[in-house]
Coordinates of C-alpha atoms in Angstrom, one line a residue:
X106 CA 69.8 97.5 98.3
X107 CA 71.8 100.4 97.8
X108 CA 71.1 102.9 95.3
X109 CA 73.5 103.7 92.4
X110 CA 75.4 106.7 92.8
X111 CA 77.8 108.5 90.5
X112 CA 81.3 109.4 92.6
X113 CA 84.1 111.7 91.0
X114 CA 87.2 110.9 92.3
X115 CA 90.4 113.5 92.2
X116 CA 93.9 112.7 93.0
X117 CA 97.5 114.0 92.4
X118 CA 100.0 112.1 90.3
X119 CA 102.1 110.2 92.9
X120 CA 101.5 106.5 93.9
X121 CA 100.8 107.7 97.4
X122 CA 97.4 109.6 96.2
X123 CA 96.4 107.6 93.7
X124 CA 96.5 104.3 94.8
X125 CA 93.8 104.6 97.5
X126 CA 92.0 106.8 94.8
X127 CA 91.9 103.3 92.9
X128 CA 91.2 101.0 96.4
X129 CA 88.0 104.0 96.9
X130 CA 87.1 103.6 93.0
X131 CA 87.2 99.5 93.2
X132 CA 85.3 99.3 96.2
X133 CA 82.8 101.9 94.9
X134 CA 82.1 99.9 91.4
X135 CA 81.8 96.6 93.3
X136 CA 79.0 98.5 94.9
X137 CA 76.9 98.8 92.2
X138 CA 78.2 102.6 91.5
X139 CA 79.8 104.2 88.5
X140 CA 83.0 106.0 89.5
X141 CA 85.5 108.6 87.1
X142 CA 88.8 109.4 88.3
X143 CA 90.2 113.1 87.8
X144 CA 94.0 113.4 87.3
X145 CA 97.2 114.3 85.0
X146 CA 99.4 112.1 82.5
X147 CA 101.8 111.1 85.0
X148 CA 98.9 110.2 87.6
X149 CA 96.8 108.2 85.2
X150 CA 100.2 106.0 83.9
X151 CA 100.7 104.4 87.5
X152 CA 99.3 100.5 87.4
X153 CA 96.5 99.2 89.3
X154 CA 93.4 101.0 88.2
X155 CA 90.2 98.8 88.0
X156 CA 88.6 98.0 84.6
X157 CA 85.6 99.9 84.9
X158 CA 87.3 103.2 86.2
X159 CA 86.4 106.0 83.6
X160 CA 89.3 108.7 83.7
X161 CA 89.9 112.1 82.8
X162 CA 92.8 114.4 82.4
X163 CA 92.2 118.1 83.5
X164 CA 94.9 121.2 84.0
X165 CA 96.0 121.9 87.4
X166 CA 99.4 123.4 87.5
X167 CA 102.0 123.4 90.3
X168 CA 102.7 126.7 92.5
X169 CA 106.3 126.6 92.1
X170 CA 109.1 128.7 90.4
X171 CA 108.2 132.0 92.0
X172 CA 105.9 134.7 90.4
X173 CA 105.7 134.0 87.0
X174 CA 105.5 129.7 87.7
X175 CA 102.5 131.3 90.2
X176 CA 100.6 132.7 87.7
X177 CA 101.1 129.9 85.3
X178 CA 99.6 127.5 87.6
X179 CA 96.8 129.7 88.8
X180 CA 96.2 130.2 84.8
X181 CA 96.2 126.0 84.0
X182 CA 94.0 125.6 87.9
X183 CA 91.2 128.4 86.6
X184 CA 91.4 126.9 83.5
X185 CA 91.1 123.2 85.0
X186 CA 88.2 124.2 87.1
X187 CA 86.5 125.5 84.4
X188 CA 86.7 121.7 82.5
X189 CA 85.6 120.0 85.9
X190 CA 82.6 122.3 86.3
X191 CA 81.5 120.9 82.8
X192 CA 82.2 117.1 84.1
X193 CA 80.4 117.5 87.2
X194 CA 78.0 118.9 85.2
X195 CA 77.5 116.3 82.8
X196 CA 78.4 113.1 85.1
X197 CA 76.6 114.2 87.9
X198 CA 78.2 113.0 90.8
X199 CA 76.6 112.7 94.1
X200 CA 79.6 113.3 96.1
X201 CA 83.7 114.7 95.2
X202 CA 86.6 113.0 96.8
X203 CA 89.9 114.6 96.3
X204 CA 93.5 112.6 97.4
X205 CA 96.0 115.4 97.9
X206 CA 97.9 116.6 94.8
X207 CA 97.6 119.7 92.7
X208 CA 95.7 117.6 90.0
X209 CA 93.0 117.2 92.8
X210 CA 92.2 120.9 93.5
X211 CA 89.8 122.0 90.2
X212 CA 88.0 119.2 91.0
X213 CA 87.6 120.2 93.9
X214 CA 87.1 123.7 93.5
X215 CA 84.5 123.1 90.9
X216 CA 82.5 120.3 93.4
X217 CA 82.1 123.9 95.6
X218 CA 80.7 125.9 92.7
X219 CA 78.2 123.2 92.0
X220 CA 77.3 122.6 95.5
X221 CA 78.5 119.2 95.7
X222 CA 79.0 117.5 98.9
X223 CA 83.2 116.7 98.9
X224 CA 85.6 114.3 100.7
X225 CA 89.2 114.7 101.6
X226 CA 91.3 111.5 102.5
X227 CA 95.0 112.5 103.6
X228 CA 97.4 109.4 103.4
X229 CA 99.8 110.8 105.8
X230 CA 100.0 112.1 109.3
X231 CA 100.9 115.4 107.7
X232 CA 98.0 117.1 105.6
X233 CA 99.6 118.3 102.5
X234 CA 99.4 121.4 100.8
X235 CA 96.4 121.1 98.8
X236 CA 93.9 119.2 101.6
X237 CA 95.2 121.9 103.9
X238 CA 93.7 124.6 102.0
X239 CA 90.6 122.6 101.2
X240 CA 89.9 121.2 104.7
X241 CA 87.7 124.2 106.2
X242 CA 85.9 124.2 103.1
X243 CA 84.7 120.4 102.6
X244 CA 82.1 118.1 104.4
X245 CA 84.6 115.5 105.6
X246 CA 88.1 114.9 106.1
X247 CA 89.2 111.1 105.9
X248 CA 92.8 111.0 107.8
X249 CA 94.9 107.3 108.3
X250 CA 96.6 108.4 111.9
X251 CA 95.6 109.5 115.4
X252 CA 98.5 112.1 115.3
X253 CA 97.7 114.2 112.5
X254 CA 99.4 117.3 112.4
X255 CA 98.8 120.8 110.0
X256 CA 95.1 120.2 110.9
X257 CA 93.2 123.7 111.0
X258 CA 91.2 124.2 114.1
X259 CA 88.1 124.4 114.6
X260 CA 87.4 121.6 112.1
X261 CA 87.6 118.5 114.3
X262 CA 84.2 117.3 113.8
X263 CA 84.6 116.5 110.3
X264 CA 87.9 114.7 111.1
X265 CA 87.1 110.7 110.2
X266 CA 90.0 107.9 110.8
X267 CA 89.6 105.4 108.1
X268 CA 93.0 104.3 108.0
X269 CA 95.1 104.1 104.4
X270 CA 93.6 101.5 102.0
X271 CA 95.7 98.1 101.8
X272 CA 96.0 95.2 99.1
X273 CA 94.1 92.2 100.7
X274 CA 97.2 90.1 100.2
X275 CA 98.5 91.8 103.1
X276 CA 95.5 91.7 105.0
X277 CA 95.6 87.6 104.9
X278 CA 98.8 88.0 106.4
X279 CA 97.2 89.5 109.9
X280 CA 94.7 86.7 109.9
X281 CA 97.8 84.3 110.0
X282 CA 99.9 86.0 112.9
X283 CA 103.1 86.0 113.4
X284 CA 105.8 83.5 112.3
X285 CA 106.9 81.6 115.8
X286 CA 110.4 82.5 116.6
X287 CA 112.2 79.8 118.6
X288 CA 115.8 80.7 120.3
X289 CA 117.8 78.3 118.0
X290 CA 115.4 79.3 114.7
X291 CA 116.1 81.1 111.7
X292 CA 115.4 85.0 112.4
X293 CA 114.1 86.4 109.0
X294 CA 115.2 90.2 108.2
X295 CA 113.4 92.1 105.3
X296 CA 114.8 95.6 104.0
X297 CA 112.9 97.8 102.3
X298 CA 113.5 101.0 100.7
X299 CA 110.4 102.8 98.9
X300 CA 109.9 102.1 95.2
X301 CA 113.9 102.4 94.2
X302 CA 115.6 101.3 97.5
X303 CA 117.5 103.8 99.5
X304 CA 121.7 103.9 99.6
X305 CA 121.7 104.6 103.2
X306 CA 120.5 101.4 104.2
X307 CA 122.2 99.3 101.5
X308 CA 125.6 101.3 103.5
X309 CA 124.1 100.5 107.0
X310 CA 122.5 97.5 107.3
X311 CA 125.0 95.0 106.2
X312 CA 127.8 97.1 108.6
X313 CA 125.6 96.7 111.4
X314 CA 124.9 93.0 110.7
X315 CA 128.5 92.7 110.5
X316 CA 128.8 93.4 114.3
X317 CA 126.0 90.9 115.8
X318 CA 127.4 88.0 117.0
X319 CA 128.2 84.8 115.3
X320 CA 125.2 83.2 117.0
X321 CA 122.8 85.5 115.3
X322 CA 125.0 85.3 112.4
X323 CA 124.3 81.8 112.1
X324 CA 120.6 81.7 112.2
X325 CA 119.7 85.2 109.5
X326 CA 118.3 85.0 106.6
X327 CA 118.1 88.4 104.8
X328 CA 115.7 90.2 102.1
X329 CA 117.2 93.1 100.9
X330 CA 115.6 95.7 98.4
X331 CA 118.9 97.4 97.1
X332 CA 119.2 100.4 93.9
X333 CA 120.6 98.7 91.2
X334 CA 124.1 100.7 91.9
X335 CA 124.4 99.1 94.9
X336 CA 123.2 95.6 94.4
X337 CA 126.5 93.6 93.3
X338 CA 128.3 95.6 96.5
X339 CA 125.5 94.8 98.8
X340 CA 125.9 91.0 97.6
X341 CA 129.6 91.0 98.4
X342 CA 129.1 91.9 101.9
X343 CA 126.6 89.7 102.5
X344 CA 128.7 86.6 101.2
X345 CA 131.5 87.5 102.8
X346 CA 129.9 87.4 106.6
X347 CA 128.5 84.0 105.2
X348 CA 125.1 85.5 105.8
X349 CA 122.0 83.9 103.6
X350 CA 120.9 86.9 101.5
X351 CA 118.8 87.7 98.8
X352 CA 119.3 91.0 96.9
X353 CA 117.1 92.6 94.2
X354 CA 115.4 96.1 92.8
X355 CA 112.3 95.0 93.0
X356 CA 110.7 92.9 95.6
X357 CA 107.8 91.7 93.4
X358 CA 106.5 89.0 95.8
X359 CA 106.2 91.5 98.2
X360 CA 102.8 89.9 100.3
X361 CA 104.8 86.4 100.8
X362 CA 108.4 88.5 101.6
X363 CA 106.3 90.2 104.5
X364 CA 104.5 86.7 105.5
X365 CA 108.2 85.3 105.9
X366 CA 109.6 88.2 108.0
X367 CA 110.2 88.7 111.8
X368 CA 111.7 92.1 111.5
X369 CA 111.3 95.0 108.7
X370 CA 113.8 97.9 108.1
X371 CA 111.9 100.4 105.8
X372 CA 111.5 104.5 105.0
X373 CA 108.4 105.1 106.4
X374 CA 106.1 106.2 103.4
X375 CA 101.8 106.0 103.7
X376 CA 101.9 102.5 102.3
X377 CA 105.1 100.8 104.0
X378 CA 103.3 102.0 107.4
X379 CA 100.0 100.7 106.8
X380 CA 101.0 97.6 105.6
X381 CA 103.2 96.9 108.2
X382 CA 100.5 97.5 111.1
X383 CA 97.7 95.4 108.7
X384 CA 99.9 92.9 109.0
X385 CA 101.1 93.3 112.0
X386 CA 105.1 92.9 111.8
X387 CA 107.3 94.7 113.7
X388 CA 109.6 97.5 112.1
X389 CA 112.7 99.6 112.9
X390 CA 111.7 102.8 110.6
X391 CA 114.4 105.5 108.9
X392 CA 112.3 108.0 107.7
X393 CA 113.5 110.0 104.4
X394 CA 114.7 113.4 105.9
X395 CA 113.8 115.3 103.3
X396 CA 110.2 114.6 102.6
X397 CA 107.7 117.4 102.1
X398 CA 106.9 118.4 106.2
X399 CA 109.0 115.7 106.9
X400 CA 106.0 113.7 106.9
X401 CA 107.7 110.1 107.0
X402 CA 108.5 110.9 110.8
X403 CA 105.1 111.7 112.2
X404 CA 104.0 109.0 109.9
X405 CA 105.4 106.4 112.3
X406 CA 104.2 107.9 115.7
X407 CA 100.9 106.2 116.2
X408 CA 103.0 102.9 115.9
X409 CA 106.3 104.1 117.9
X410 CA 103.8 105.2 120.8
X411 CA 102.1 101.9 120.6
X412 CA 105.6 99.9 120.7
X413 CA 105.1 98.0 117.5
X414 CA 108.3 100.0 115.6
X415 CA 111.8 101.9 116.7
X416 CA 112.0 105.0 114.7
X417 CA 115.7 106.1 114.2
X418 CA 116.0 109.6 112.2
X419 CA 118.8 109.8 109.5
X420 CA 121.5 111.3 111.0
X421 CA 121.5 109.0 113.7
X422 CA 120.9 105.5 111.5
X423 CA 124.4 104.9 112.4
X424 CA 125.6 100.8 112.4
X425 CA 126.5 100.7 116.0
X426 CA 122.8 102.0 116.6
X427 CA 121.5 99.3 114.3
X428 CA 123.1 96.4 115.6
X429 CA 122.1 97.5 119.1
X430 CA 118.0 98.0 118.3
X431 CA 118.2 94.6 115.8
X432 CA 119.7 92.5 119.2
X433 CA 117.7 94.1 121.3
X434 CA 114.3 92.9 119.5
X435 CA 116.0 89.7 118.0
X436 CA 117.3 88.3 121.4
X437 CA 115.1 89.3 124.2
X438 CA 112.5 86.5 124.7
X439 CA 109.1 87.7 123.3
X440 CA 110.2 91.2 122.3
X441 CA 109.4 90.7 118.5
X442 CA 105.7 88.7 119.3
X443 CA 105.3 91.2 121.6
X444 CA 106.2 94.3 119.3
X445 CA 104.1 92.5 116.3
X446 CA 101.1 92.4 118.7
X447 CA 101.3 96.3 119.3
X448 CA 101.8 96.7 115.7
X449 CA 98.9 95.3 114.5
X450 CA 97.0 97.0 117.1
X451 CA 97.4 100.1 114.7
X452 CA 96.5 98.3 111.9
X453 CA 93.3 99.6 110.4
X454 CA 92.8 96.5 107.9
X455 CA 88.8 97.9 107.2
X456 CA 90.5 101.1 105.7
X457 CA 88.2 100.7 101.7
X458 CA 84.9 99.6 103.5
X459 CA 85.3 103.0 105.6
X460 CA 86.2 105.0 103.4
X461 CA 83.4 103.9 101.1
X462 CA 81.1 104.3 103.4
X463 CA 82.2 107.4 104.6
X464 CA 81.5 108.9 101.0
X465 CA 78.3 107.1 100.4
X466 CA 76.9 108.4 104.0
X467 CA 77.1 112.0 101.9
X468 CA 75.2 111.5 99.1
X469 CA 71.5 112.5 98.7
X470 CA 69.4 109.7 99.7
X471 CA 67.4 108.2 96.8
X472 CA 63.9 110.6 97.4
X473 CA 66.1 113.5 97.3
X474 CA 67.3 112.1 93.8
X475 CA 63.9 111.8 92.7
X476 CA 62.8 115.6 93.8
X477 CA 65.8 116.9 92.5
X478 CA 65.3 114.8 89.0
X479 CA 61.3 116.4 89.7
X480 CA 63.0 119.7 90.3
X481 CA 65.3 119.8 86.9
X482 CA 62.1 117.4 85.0
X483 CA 60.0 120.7 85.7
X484 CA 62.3 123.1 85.0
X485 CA 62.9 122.1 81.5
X486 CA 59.5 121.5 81.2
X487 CA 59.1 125.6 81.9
X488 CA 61.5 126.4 80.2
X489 CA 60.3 124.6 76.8
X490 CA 57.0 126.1 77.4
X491 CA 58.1 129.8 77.6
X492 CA 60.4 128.7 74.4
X493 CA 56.9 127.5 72.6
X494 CA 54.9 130.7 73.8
X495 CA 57.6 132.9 72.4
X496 CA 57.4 131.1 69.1
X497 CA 54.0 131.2 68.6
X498 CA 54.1 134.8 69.7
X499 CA 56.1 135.2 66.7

């Protein structure tokens, strides 16, 4: 039986870092443990944190906006360390696991002045600012890709592929393979665009639909995740080919939309990519140009190299180009089975377990626990001694 454990978790306050923070947390209380989570406001208002999860809100500051934005942030990080080193102190956690994000680093910082063992997971195949800094410092690095790139050197050993976390909704869908195709059956095409869509491909896709031929035509069926600006347009275009489409914001049955598809156009964030290769679907990526180290690109290289996706950079997501790649994997007998095959080899569907066990495998084991409870026991014991003699002294 595994011994509880107290785990401190840290993460910045995007979707993309906190969301395996809250996969790590859930998998962490199901174990019998008692997790906290570390972040700011904006972190702590996204959805999906389990029950149990006991949070905290700490200063961290952004290093933006030149000098005087420098010394505000290292002001609010001091200050935030400061408030961790008190948490750590009084939760006592047996191991620190920061997610990337500013609101991640006092944690962090203050797991290192308490000697705490700590644990970085990266979500993308770029480490970002903050896990670069703290990489040479920690006692494991949890990364989702082969082809990870910003790495320092000389740090490979701590280096551990555990892949991104991923909702087990999606998971089912691997266990179910892929949809059969038949060459007179409908070919089901699902769009995606990150959390609000993306203009570029409500512009391209339907223009490069428009030029497949009447065949095809004949046997799509489109999902399309359109901003709201674009939606009524996006509809138009789509009735006037006579193409079956549905159009919406928000895909909120997103498990069942992937389940149904044969071919995925999506940006090529953390999530999108590890979902994709969990479920093993085949995908024709346009990663967002301007991402922070243009990270969405080298997010998709494991599963390019593998030949489960067709990365085409902005700039060259042209119609023509479209049409071409979407008959090229739509008509050629077994291209998509094929490419789905390669794509779920690069799915890493055991992501939480390893993870999970990648932090516990750094906590004290349970005798330690009892010599360092010993330790402190004897200690205060010493302490309130000298205390008594000095009193009676008096």
């Amino acid at each position: 039986m595994t011994a509880t454990r107290h785990y401190l978790l840290a993460a910045g306050g995007t979707g993309g870092h906190m969301l395996p923070a809250y996969a790590l947390a859930g998998e962490l209380i199901a174990r019998g443990h008692r997790v906290a989570l570390v972040s700011d406001d904006r972190g702590l208002k996204i959805p999906g944190a389990p029950h149990e999860l006991e949070t905290h809100v700490l200063p961290a500051g952004r290093v933006t906006g030149g000098p005087v934005g420098w010394i505000k942030a290292a002001l609010a990080i001091r200050k935030g360390r400061r408030m961790a080193i008190d948490l750590i102190r009084d939760f006592d956690p047996a191991v620190v696991v920061g997610f990337g994000g500013y609101p991640s680093l006092p944690s962090l910082l203050a797991a290192g002045a308490t000697k705490r063992p700590r644990v970085l997971h990266e979500q993308n195949a770029v480490l970002g600012r903050v896990n670069r800094m703290m990489a040479p410092r920690v006692d494991a690095v949890a990364v989702a890709y082969h082809n990870i790139q910003r790495y320092p050197a000389g740090h490979e050993l701590k280096k551990h592929i555990t892949g991104n976390p991923v909702r087990d909704e999606i998971i089912a869908i691997r266990e179910e393979g892929f949809p059969p195709l038949t060459e007179d059956g409908i070919f089901r095409l699902l769009v995606v665009g990150g959390s609000l869509g993306a203009t570029v491909l409500s512009d391209v896709v339907p223009a490069a639909i428009a030029m497949l031929p009447r065949a095809l035509l004949d046997r799509l069926q489109v999902v399309q995740q359109c901003r709201d600006a674009d939606l009524d347009e996006v509809r138009g275009k789509y009735a006037d080919m006579g193409v079956a489409a549905e159009c919406a914001t928000y895909i909120a049955d997103f498990p069942d939309r992937l389940r149904w598809a044969h071919l995925v156009i999506a940006r090529a964030g953390a999530s999108t990519v590890a979902e994709l290769a969990c479920a093993g679907r085949p995908a024709i990526f346009v990663p967002y140009p301007h991402a922070m180290d243009n990270h969405q690109t080298w997010n998709v290289v494991d599963m390019v190299e593998a030949g489960g996706a067709r990365s085409i950079p902005q700039p060259q997501f042209t119609a023509s180009e479209l049409a071409k790649q979407i008959q090229r994997m739509a008509l050629e007998p077994g291209a998509l089975e094929n490419a789905a095959a390669r794509a779920a080899s690069c799915g890493l569907p055991d992501a939480t377990r390893d993870l999970a066990d990648l932090v516990e495998s750094l906590a004290a084991p349970p005798m330690m626990d009892v010599i360092r409870v010993g330790a402190l026991s004897g200690q205060r014991a010493a302490a309130s001694g000298m205390a008594s003699a000095r009193m009676g002294g008096e």
